[in-house]
Coordinates of C-alpha atoms and ligand atoms in Angstrom, one line a residue:
M14 CA 39.8 82.0 76.8
I15 CA 39.3 81.8 73.2
V16 CA 42.1 79.9 71.0
G17 CA 42.9 79.5 67.4
I18 CA 43.2 76.0 66.0
D19 CA 44.6 74.7 62.4
L20 CA 42.6 71.5 61.9
G21 CA 44.8 70.6 59.0
T22 CA 44.1 67.3 57.0
T23 CA 47.8 65.7 58.4
N24 CA 48.3 67.8 61.4
S25 CA 46.6 70.0 63.6
A26 CA 48.1 72.9 66.0
V27 CA 46.3 75.3 68.7
A28 CA 47.8 78.7 69.6
Y29 CA 46.4 81.6 72.1
W30 CA 47.1 85.5 72.1
D31 CA 48.9 86.7 74.9
A32 CA 50.7 90.0 75.6
G33 CA 50.7 91.3 72.2
E34 CA 51.8 87.8 70.7
A35 CA 50.6 84.6 69.4
R36 CA 52.0 81.4 71.0
L37 CA 51.6 77.8 70.5
V38 CA 50.3 75.4 72.7
P39 CA 52.0 72.2 73.3
N40 CA 50.3 68.9 73.7
S41 CA 50.6 66.1 76.2
L42 CA 53.9 65.0 74.6
G43 CA 55.5 68.5 74.5
Q44 CA 55.1 68.7 70.9
L45 CA 53.7 71.7 68.7
V46 CA 52.1 70.0 66.1
T47 CA 49.4 67.4 66.6
P48 CA 49.0 64.8 64.2
S49 CA 45.2 64.7 62.7
A50 CA 44.8 60.9 63.3
V51 CA 42.6 58.6 65.8
S52 CA 42.8 55.1 66.7
I53 CA 41.3 52.7 69.0
D54 CA 43.3 50.6 71.0
D55 CA 43.0 47.1 72.3
D56 CA 41.0 48.3 75.3
G57 CA 38.6 50.2 73.5
E58 CA 40.3 53.3 74.3
L59 CA 40.5 56.5 72.0
L60 CA 43.9 57.6 71.5
V61 CA 44.5 61.2 69.4
G62 CA 47.8 62.4 67.8
L63 CA 51.0 61.0 67.4
P64 CA 50.2 57.6 69.3
A65 CA 47.2 56.9 66.6
R66 CA 49.6 57.7 64.0
E67 CA 52.2 55.4 65.3
R68 CA 49.4 52.6 65.2
Q69 CA 48.5 53.2 61.5
P70 CA 50.9 50.9 59.8
T71 CA 50.5 47.9 62.4
H72 CA 46.6 48.7 63.1
P73 CA 45.3 50.7 59.9
D74 CA 41.8 49.0 60.5
R75 CA 41.6 50.7 63.7
T76 CA 43.0 54.0 62.6
A77 CA 41.5 57.0 60.9
T78 CA 43.6 59.7 59.5
A79 CA 43.0 62.6 56.7
F80 CA 39.2 62.8 57.2
K81 CA 39.5 66.3 56.9
R82 CA 39.5 65.3 53.0
Y83 CA 35.9 64.0 53.5
M84 CA 34.4 66.7 55.3
G85 CA 31.1 68.0 54.4
T86 CA 29.9 64.4 52.6
S87 CA 28.0 61.9 53.8
R88 CA 31.4 59.2 53.8
K89 CA 31.9 57.2 56.9
L90 CA 35.2 56.2 58.4
K91 CA 35.6 52.8 60.3
L92 CA 37.4 52.7 63.3
G93 CA 37.4 49.1 64.5
R94 CA 33.8 48.1 64.5
K95 CA 32.1 51.6 64.6
E96 CA 31.5 53.8 62.0
Y97 CA 32.2 57.5 62.2
A98 CA 31.4 61.0 60.0
P99 CA 34.4 63.0 59.3
E100 CA 33.1 65.5 61.7
D101 CA 32.8 63.3 64.3
L102 CA 36.8 62.4 64.1
S103 CA 37.6 66.1 63.5
A104 CA 35.7 67.1 66.9
L105 CA 37.8 64.0 68.6
V106 CA 40.9 66.0 67.2
L107 CA 39.4 69.3 68.3
A108 CA 38.5 68.0 71.9
S109 CA 42.0 66.9 72.3
L110 CA 43.7 69.9 71.4
K111 CA 41.1 71.8 73.5
R112 CA 42.2 69.4 76.6
D113 CA 45.9 70.3 75.6
A114 CA 45.2 74.3 75.9
E115 CA 43.3 74.2 79.0
V116 CA 46.1 72.1 80.8
H117 CA 48.5 74.5 79.6
L118 CA 46.9 77.9 79.9
G119 CA 45.1 76.2 83.5
G120 CA 41.8 77.5 82.9
P121 CA 38.7 76.8 80.6
V122 CA 38.9 77.3 76.8
T123 CA 35.3 77.7 75.6
G124 CA 35.7 79.4 72.3
A125 CA 38.0 78.9 69.3
V126 CA 38.8 80.3 66.0
I127 CA 39.2 77.5 63.3
T128 CA 40.6 77.5 60.0
V129 CA 39.6 76.0 57.0
P130 CA 40.9 75.9 53.3
A131 CA 40.4 79.1 51.2
Y132 CA 38.3 76.6 48.5
F133 CA 36.2 75.0 51.3
N134 CA 32.5 75.6 50.1
D135 CA 29.8 76.0 52.6
K136 CA 28.9 72.5 53.4
Q137 CA 32.5 71.9 54.3
R138 CA 32.7 75.0 56.4
R139 CA 29.2 74.2 58.2
A140 CA 30.9 70.6 59.0
T141 CA 33.9 72.4 60.6
R142 CA 31.5 74.7 62.7
R143 CA 29.3 71.4 63.8
A144 CA 32.9 69.4 64.5
G145 CA 33.9 72.3 66.6
E146 CA 30.7 72.2 68.9
L147 CA 30.5 68.7 69.2
A148 CA 34.2 69.3 70.8
G149 CA 32.5 71.5 73.1
L150 CA 33.7 74.7 71.8
K151 CA 32.0 78.0 70.7
V152 CA 33.0 78.4 67.4
E153 CA 33.6 82.0 67.0
R154 CA 34.9 82.2 63.6
L155 CA 36.0 80.2 60.8
I156 CA 38.9 82.0 58.8
N157 CA 40.7 81.1 55.5
E158 CA 44.1 79.4 56.1
P159 CA 45.8 81.6 53.8
T160 CA 44.5 84.6 55.8
A161 CA 45.4 83.5 58.7
A162 CA 48.8 82.4 57.7
A163 CA 49.2 86.0 56.3
L164 CA 48.7 87.3 59.7
A165 CA 51.1 85.0 61.2
F166 CA 53.9 86.5 58.7
G167 CA 52.2 90.2 59.7
I168 CA 50.7 91.3 57.2
H169 CA 48.8 93.9 59.5
Q170 CA 51.8 95.1 60.5
R171 CA 52.8 96.1 57.0
A172 CA 53.3 99.8 56.2
V173 CA 52.6 99.1 52.5
E174 CA 49.5 97.3 51.1
E175 CA 51.1 94.9 48.6
P176 CA 49.7 91.2 48.5
F177 CA 51.4 88.5 50.0
L178 CA 51.2 85.3 48.2
V179 CA 50.9 82.3 50.4
F180 CA 51.9 79.0 49.1
D181 CA 50.9 76.1 50.8
L182 CA 52.1 72.4 50.4
G183 CA 50.4 70.4 53.3
G184 CA 50.2 66.4 53.0
G185 CA 47.3 66.0 50.4
T186 CA 46.5 69.4 49.1
F187 CA 48.2 72.6 47.6
D188 CA 46.7 75.7 48.1
V189 CA 47.9 79.3 46.3
S190 CA 46.2 82.5 47.8
L191 CA 46.7 86.2 47.2
V192 CA 46.0 88.1 50.4
E193 CA 46.0 91.9 50.6
M194 CA 45.4 94.4 53.1
F195 CA 43.5 97.3 52.2
E196 CA 42.8 100.3 54.6
G197 CA 42.5 98.0 57.8
I198 CA 40.6 95.3 55.9
I199 CA 42.4 91.8 55.0
E200 CA 40.8 89.8 52.2
V201 CA 41.9 86.8 49.9
R202 CA 41.8 88.1 46.4
A203 CA 42.5 85.3 44.9
S204 CA 42.8 81.6 45.6
A205 CA 44.0 78.2 43.5
G206 CA 45.0 75.3 44.4
D207 CA 45.3 71.2 43.6
N208 CA 43.4 69.3 46.1
R209 CA 45.3 66.4 44.7
L210 CA 48.9 67.4 45.4
G211 CA 50.9 67.1 48.5
G212 CA 53.5 65.7 50.5
E213 CA 51.6 61.9 50.0
D214 CA 52.2 62.5 45.9
F215 CA 55.9 62.9 46.7
N216 CA 55.8 59.4 48.8
R217 CA 54.0 57.7 45.8
V218 CA 56.6 59.0 43.6
L219 CA 59.3 57.1 46.3
I220 CA 57.1 54.0 46.4
D221 CA 57.0 53.7 42.5
F222 CA 60.5 54.3 42.7
A223 CA 61.5 51.4 45.2
R224 CA 58.9 48.9 43.2
E225 CA 60.7 49.7 40.1
K226 CA 64.2 48.7 41.6
L227 CA 62.6 45.5 43.7
A228 CA 60.8 44.2 40.4
G229 CA 60.8 40.6 40.7
V230 CA 61.7 40.8 44.1
L231 CA 58.4 42.3 45.6
P232 CA 55.4 39.9 44.9
E233 CA 53.8 41.7 41.9
T234 CA 50.3 40.8 42.7
H235 CA 50.7 42.4 46.4
E236 CA 48.9 45.2 45.6
G237 CA 47.0 45.4 49.2
E238 CA 46.5 48.0 51.1
A239 CA 48.8 46.4 54.0
L240 CA 52.1 46.6 51.8
Y241 CA 51.2 50.0 50.8
E242 CA 51.1 51.4 54.3
V243 CA 54.4 49.4 54.6
M244 CA 56.0 50.9 52.1
R245 CA 54.3 54.8 52.7
D246 CA 55.7 54.7 55.8
A247 CA 59.4 53.7 54.5
A248 CA 58.8 56.5 51.8
E249 CA 57.5 59.3 54.2
R250 CA 60.9 58.6 56.3
A251 CA 63.0 58.7 53.4
R252 CA 61.7 61.8 52.2
R253 CA 62.0 63.6 55.6
A254 CA 65.9 62.4 55.6
L255 CA 66.1 63.5 52.0
S256 CA 65.2 67.0 53.2
E257 CA 68.5 67.1 55.1
A258 CA 71.0 65.0 53.4
D259 CA 72.1 63.9 50.0
E260 CA 70.8 60.6 50.2
A261 CA 68.8 58.2 52.4
P262 CA 67.9 54.7 53.2
Y263 CA 64.2 53.3 52.0
R264 CA 63.8 50.2 53.8
F265 CA 60.9 47.8 55.0
V266 CA 59.7 44.6 55.9
W267 CA 57.5 42.7 54.0
D268 CA 56.7 39.0 53.9
G269 CA 59.2 38.3 56.5
R270 CA 62.3 39.9 54.5
E271 CA 63.9 43.0 54.4
H272 CA 64.3 45.5 51.6
R273 CA 66.5 48.5 51.1
I274 CA 67.5 50.6 48.9
A275 CA 69.5 53.7 48.7
V276 CA 67.7 56.9 47.0
T277 CA 69.8 59.8 46.1
A278 CA 68.3 63.2 46.2
D279 CA 69.2 63.5 42.9
A280 CA 66.8 60.6 41.8
F281 CA 64.0 61.7 44.0
A282 CA 64.5 65.4 42.3
E283 CA 64.2 63.6 39.0
R284 CA 61.2 61.3 39.7
A285 CA 59.2 64.5 41.3
E286 CA 59.8 66.9 38.7
P287 CA 56.3 66.3 37.1
L288 CA 54.9 67.0 40.9
I289 CA 56.9 70.1 40.5
E290 CA 55.7 71.1 37.4
R291 CA 52.1 71.1 38.8
L292 CA 52.9 73.6 41.3
R293 CA 53.0 76.0 38.4
E294 CA 49.5 76.5 37.3
P295 CA 48.1 77.2 40.7
V296 CA 50.4 79.9 40.8
L297 CA 49.8 81.5 37.5
R298 CA 46.0 81.2 38.2
S299 CA 45.9 82.8 41.6
L300 CA 48.2 85.9 39.9
R301 CA 45.7 85.8 36.9
D302 CA 42.4 86.3 39.0
G303 CA 43.8 88.6 41.2
S304 CA 45.2 90.8 38.5
T305 CA 48.5 90.7 40.3
K306 CA 52.1 90.5 38.6
V307 CA 54.9 88.8 40.6
G308 CA 56.8 92.3 41.0
E309 CA 53.7 93.4 42.8
L310 CA 54.1 90.9 45.7
S311 CA 54.8 92.2 48.9
E312 CA 55.8 88.4 50.0
I313 CA 56.0 84.9 49.3
V314 CA 55.3 82.9 52.4
L315 CA 55.8 79.1 52.6
V316 CA 53.4 77.0 54.5
G317 CA 52.7 73.5 55.3
G318 CA 55.5 70.8 56.2
A319 CA 56.0 69.7 52.2
T320 CA 57.4 73.2 51.7
R321 CA 60.1 71.8 53.5
M322 CA 61.6 69.9 50.7
P323 CA 64.3 71.6 48.9
I324 CA 63.3 70.5 45.6
V325 CA 60.1 72.6 46.3
R326 CA 61.9 75.6 48.0
K327 CA 64.0 75.4 44.4
A328 CA 61.1 75.6 42.4
V329 CA 59.6 78.6 44.3
T330 CA 62.5 80.6 43.9
R331 CA 62.7 79.7 40.4
M332 CA 59.3 80.8 39.8
F333 CA 59.7 83.8 41.5
G334 CA 62.9 84.8 41.1
R335 CA 63.3 85.8 44.7
F336 CA 64.0 83.8 47.9
P337 CA 60.2 83.4 49.7
D338 CA 60.2 84.6 53.4
T339 CA 60.7 81.6 55.6
T340 CA 60.7 83.5 59.2
V341 CA 57.6 81.8 60.5
H342 CA 57.9 77.8 60.7
P343 CA 55.8 76.7 57.9
D344 CA 54.2 73.8 60.4
H345 CA 53.4 76.5 62.7
A346 CA 52.0 79.7 60.8
V347 CA 48.2 78.9 60.1
A348 CA 47.7 78.0 64.1
L349 CA 49.6 81.3 65.0
G350 CA 47.5 83.4 62.7
A351 CA 44.7 81.7 64.0
A352 CA 45.2 82.9 67.5
V353 CA 46.0 86.4 66.1
Q354 CA 42.5 86.2 65.0
A355 CA 41.5 85.2 68.3
G356 CA 43.3 87.8 69.8
L357 CA 41.4 90.5 67.2
K358 CA 38.0 88.7 68.5
R359 CA 39.1 90.0 72.1
R360 CA 39.4 93.7 70.7
D361 CA 43.0 93.6 71.8
A362 CA 44.3 96.9 71.8
D363 CA 47.4 95.8 69.5
L364 CA 45.3 94.5 66.9
D365 CA 42.3 97.0 67.0
E366 CA 42.6 98.3 63.5
V367 CA 42.3 94.8 61.6
R368 CA 39.2 93.5 59.9
L369 CA 39.1 90.1 57.8
T370 CA 36.6 89.6 54.8
D371 CA 36.0 86.2 53.0
V372 CA 35.6 85.4 49.2
C373 CA 33.0 83.4 47.6
P374 CA 35.2 80.0 46.8
F375 CA 33.3 79.1 43.5
T376 CA 31.1 80.9 40.9
L377 CA 27.5 81.4 41.2
G378 CA 25.1 81.8 38.4
V379 CA 22.1 80.7 36.2
G380 CA 21.8 78.4 33.2
I381 CA 20.9 80.1 29.7
S382 CA 19.9 79.1 26.5
E383 CA 21.9 81.1 23.6
R384 CA 21.3 81.7 19.6
D385 CA 24.1 81.0 17.5
A386 CA 25.1 83.2 14.4
R387 CA 23.0 80.4 12.1
G388 CA 20.0 81.3 14.6
G389 CA 20.4 77.5 16.2
R390 CA 19.6 77.3 19.8
R391 CA 22.2 76.0 22.4
D392 CA 20.6 75.3 26.2
G393 CA 22.2 74.7 28.9
I394 CA 25.4 77.4 29.0
F395 CA 26.1 78.8 32.5
S396 CA 25.7 82.6 33.1
P397 CA 28.0 83.5 35.7
I398 CA 26.5 86.2 38.3
I399 CA 29.0 86.0 41.3
E400 CA 32.1 85.2 40.0
R401 CA 34.5 82.8 42.3
N402 CA 36.9 85.2 44.5
T403 CA 34.4 87.8 44.7
V404 CA 34.5 89.4 48.0
I405 CA 31.6 88.6 50.1
P406 CA 28.8 89.8 51.5
A407 CA 28.0 90.5 47.9
S408 CA 25.1 91.2 45.6
R409 CA 25.1 91.5 41.7
V410 CA 22.5 91.7 39.5
Q411 CA 22.2 90.8 35.7
R412 CA 19.1 90.8 33.0
Y413 CA 17.9 88.1 30.8
F414 CA 15.6 88.5 27.8
T415 CA 12.8 86.0 26.7
M416 CA 13.8 83.8 23.8
I417 CA 10.7 82.7 22.1
D418 CA 7.8 84.8 21.0
N419 CA 4.8 85.0 23.6
Q420 CA 7.1 83.2 26.0
E421 CA 4.7 83.1 29.2
T422 CA 7.5 82.1 32.1
I423 CA 11.3 82.4 32.5
R424 CA 12.6 79.7 34.1
L425 CA 15.8 80.3 36.1
E426 CA 18.0 77.5 37.1
V427 CA 20.7 78.2 39.7
Y428 CA 24.0 76.6 39.5
Q429 CA 27.5 76.6 41.1
G430 CA 30.4 75.9 39.5
E431 CA 33.2 77.0 36.7
A432 CA 32.2 74.8 33.8
R433 CA 30.7 76.1 30.8
H434 CA 28.0 73.9 30.7
V435 CA 25.4 73.9 33.6
V436 CA 25.4 70.0 33.6
D437 CA 29.1 69.9 34.8
N438 CA 28.1 72.1 37.3
V439 CA 26.2 71.9 40.8
W440 CA 22.3 72.4 40.5
L441 CA 21.2 74.3 43.4
G442 CA 17.7 75.1 42.8
Q443 CA 15.1 76.8 40.2
L444 CA 12.4 79.2 39.9
D445 CA 10.0 80.1 37.4
I446 CA 8.6 83.6 36.9
P447 CA 5.7 84.8 34.7
V448 CA 6.4 87.4 32.0
P449 CA 4.2 89.5 29.8
R450 CA 3.5 87.7 26.4
K451 CA 5.6 89.6 23.5
P452 CA 7.9 89.2 20.6
A453 CA 11.2 87.2 21.7
G454 CA 13.4 89.9 23.3
E455 CA 11.4 92.3 24.4
V456 CA 10.9 91.2 28.0
G457 CA 13.6 91.3 30.3
V458 CA 13.9 89.5 34.0
D459 CA 16.4 91.2 36.4
C460 CA 18.0 88.5 38.5
R461 CA 19.9 89.4 42.0
F462 CA 22.1 87.0 43.5
T463 CA 23.0 87.8 47.2
Y464 CA 25.8 85.9 48.9
D465 CA 26.2 86.5 52.5
T466 CA 29.2 85.7 54.7
S467 CA 27.5 82.5 56.4
G468 CA 27.1 81.1 53.0
L469 CA 23.1 81.6 52.3
L470 CA 22.4 82.6 48.8
E471 CA 19.3 84.7 48.3
V472 CA 18.1 84.6 44.5
D473 CA 15.7 88.0 43.8
V474 CA 14.0 87.7 40.3
S475 CA 12.0 90.7 38.9
V476 CA 10.0 91.7 36.0
P477 CA 10.6 95.6 35.6
E478 CA 7.4 96.0 33.3
T479 CA 4.7 94.1 35.6
E480 CA 6.9 94.6 39.0
I481 CA 6.1 90.9 39.8
S482 CA 9.3 89.6 41.9
Q483 CA 10.2 86.3 43.2
Q484 CA 12.6 85.1 45.7
L485 CA 14.4 81.5 46.1
L486 CA 16.3 81.1 49.2
I487 CA 19.0 78.5 48.9
Y488 CA 20.3 76.7 51.7
D489 CA 21.0 72.8 52.5
R490 CA 18.2 70.5 54.0
D491 CA 20.7 67.5 54.9
D492 CA 22.5 70.1 56.8
A493 CA 19.7 71.5 59.1
A494 CA 18.9 67.7 60.4
L495 CA 22.7 67.3 60.8
A496 CA 22.6 70.6 63.3
A497 CA 19.1 69.4 64.6
N498 CA 20.6 66.5 66.5
L499 CA 24.0 68.0 67.4
D500 CA 23.3 67.9 71.4
A501 CA 22.9 64.2 71.2
R502 CA 26.1 63.6 68.9
R503 CA 28.1 65.8 71.4
E504 CA 26.9 63.5 74.2
A505 CA 27.6 60.1 72.2
L506 CA 31.3 61.4 71.6
A507 CA 31.8 62.6 75.2
A508 CA 30.8 59.0 76.4
L509 CA 33.5 57.5 74.3
K510 CA 36.5 56.4 76.8
V511 CA 39.6 58.4 75.9
H512 CA 42.9 57.1 77.0
P513 CA 44.4 59.0 79.6
R514 CA 46.1 62.1 78.9
D515 CA 49.0 61.3 81.1
Q516 CA 49.5 58.3 79.4
A517 CA 49.8 59.4 75.9
A518 CA 53.8 59.6 75.7
N519 CA 53.5 55.9 77.1
A520 CA 50.9 54.7 74.1
A521 CA 52.9 56.8 72.0
L522 CA 56.0 55.0 72.8
L523 CA 54.2 51.5 72.8
A524 CA 53.0 52.1 69.2
R525 CA 56.1 53.1 68.0
A526 CA 58.1 50.0 69.5
N527 CA 55.2 47.8 68.1
R528 CA 55.9 49.2 64.6
C529 CA 59.4 49.0 64.8
Y530 CA 59.0 45.3 66.0
E531 CA 56.7 44.2 62.8
G532 CA 59.2 46.7 60.5
Y533 CA 62.4 44.9 61.7
L534 CA 64.0 41.3 61.4
G535 CA 66.5 39.3 62.8
E536 CA 68.6 40.4 65.8
T537 CA 67.2 44.0 65.6
R538 CA 63.6 42.4 66.0
D539 CA 64.6 40.7 68.9
Y540 CA 66.4 43.7 70.8
V541 CA 63.0 45.7 70.1
G542 CA 61.0 42.8 71.8
S543 CA 63.3 42.7 74.4
L544 CA 62.9 46.6 74.7
L545 CA 59.3 46.3 74.5
S546 CA 59.0 43.7 77.4
H547 CA 61.3 45.7 79.2
F548 CA 58.8 48.6 79.1
E549 CA 55.9 46.5 79.8
S550 CA 56.9 45.4 82.9
V551 CA 58.4 48.6 84.1
L552 CA 54.7 49.8 83.3
A553 CA 53.2 47.4 85.3
N554 CA 55.3 48.6 88.3
Q555 CA 53.4 52.0 88.5
D556 CA 56.4 54.1 89.4
P557 CA 56.2 57.4 87.4
R558 CA 60.0 58.1 88.0
E559 CA 61.1 54.7 86.7
I560 CA 58.4 54.6 83.7
E561 CA 59.8 58.2 82.7
S562 CA 63.2 57.0 82.5
A563 CA 62.7 53.8 80.5
R564 CA 60.7 55.8 78.2
T565 CA 63.6 58.3 77.3
E566 CA 66.0 55.5 77.4
I567 CA 64.0 53.5 74.9
A568 CA 63.3 56.2 72.5
R569 CA 67.1 56.7 72.2
R570 CA 67.6 53.4 71.2
L571 CA 64.9 53.4 68.9
D572 CA 65.9 57.0 67.4
E573 CA 69.4 54.9 66.9
I574 CA 67.4 52.1 65.0
E575 CA 65.6 54.3 62.7
G576 CA 66.4 57.5 63.1
E577 CA 64.9 60.8 65.1
Q578 CA 61.0 60.3 65.4
F579 CA 59.6 62.7 62.9
L580 CA 57.7 66.0 64.1
Ligands
ADP24 P1 48.3 69.8 56.5 O1 48.3 71.0 56.1 O2 47.8 68.6 55.0 O3 47.7 68.8 57.8 P2 51.2 69.9 56.8 O4 51.2 71.1 56.5 O5 51.4 69.5 58.3 O6 50.0 69.2 56.3 O7 52.0 68.9 56.0 C1 52.2 67.7 56.2 C2 53.1 67.2 55.0 O8 54.0 67.7 55.5 C3 53.1 65.5 54.9 O9 53.2 65.2 53.7 C4 55.0 65.6 55.6 O10 55.6 64.2 55.0 C5 55.6 66.8 55.0 N1 56.7 66.9 56.1 C6 56.6 67.5 57.1 N2 57.8 67.7 57.3 C7 58.5 67.1 56.3 C8 60.0 67.6 55.8 N3 61.0 67.6 57.1 N4 60.6 67.1 54.8 C9 59.5 66.7 54.1 N5 58.5 66.8 54.3 C10 58.0 67.2 55.4
MG25 MG1 47.5 72.8 56.4

């Protein structure tokens, strides 16, 4: 079986294709979305998903989240005493989703279609592919998240070929993409975004608000991570409550004191205005890059948990002058679309006609020198050859000329990026090619860039006059090293002790009750403490039925205290 996986920064989900329909897989807690969180418990066992996220406020040193941000970098994240690469942590989440799917489907899951942000560069894509392989999955294909979302909203079943605008506001990133289907081919025509804008930033707005209201009460000097973690958790709760109500409490305990303020939806909206304003620019840029007018959009689809905020929905409606399509749950769309693609892989009859393409997420070009009007020379100017959002595979050629009389060689330095000066872009490689000695500007070289779907850039430079040509292949060396020891790393990860799957609900409840214990004072705290003691003694008795009924009862009582568990 091949599944579709949305490997998100905050949350992940897995789905499969069955009888002409994409369906989500519930995890061991019965939930359709699994937090992308990993934690090590006191016995050194690994927790993944909700139990891990519940431990974040109480055990920040033993819990890792948001590691997707660092995919494709050499940054390591600490979990207890050990350090892990972001792709290892992603692999642990993927392995947990794989297991959930196997239990649900009653058979082995061998392969997966995994989604990545449209702007992910090649390094990040390769890291994602390795994460899949480390989890024991054959990665059938990586597809862009907006493409998956558009598939979930049925772009492939539309009669009219007008683009979808996918508006995805997640936990930490904002992505806007134009996805289009033309003669059976689906393509991302343009994508833009802000990778520092998401639900977390809206949390920060509430944290700042609370700090202001509590100025003089909260220790000013306490900028520590622990306080931030506690205030962030409170903000997340208040913000979700504000998606449903006009007013919500913001409360937390710090240094043995309970702090409580009330936040109104209006106050939040006013404070969040600068963030709402930042949603506009990427939308305009994607429309510009895709040469599309708002009126030509077939659908505006909302994806990502943070689009559940009423202020975001209002802003979208205002921006486009119409209501977005919300027929698919914003938390589920990407995984469901990945499952549609997994169905395509299986050549399911219902989906026979559809093919996907990718676009180049950044511009590729060379550094050149220019003469200005006064005859002065400017070096290090970027000359784009394959522009961002070009559909790949792509091949483009550009001619460059000598600048000095009797010049003997032309040096081509290859860069990736969007800046006008090459120093601000990423250097990829260089090549020197001999040219016949002639007056400046009389000899030209043709520089051809060929970029394939797996991210390999081939540079062919030829001098038409001499028929000399040279080639440069650009790939990543660190990457080759990482790929080489994949088997050993897979074994190391597989050897980690994982908390038993059938105990996940107990672990999640324990983590939650402990968080509440630390998060309340006085009578409430004593009460939570007694619930915890009771649950621990029930667990010790090992009677599954008794455990289950105690769990349900305690969860209900915690819901009464802090509101229903989110997800
Ligand atoms: P990612 O793509 O980063 O994994 P998601 O699409 O799962 O993220 O979105 C996570 C974000 O959605 C979080 O910041 C969370 O606070 C926010 N979110 C989820 N549900 C709600 C809600 N009901 N109201 C407001 N924000 C929500
Ligand atoms: Mg997402």
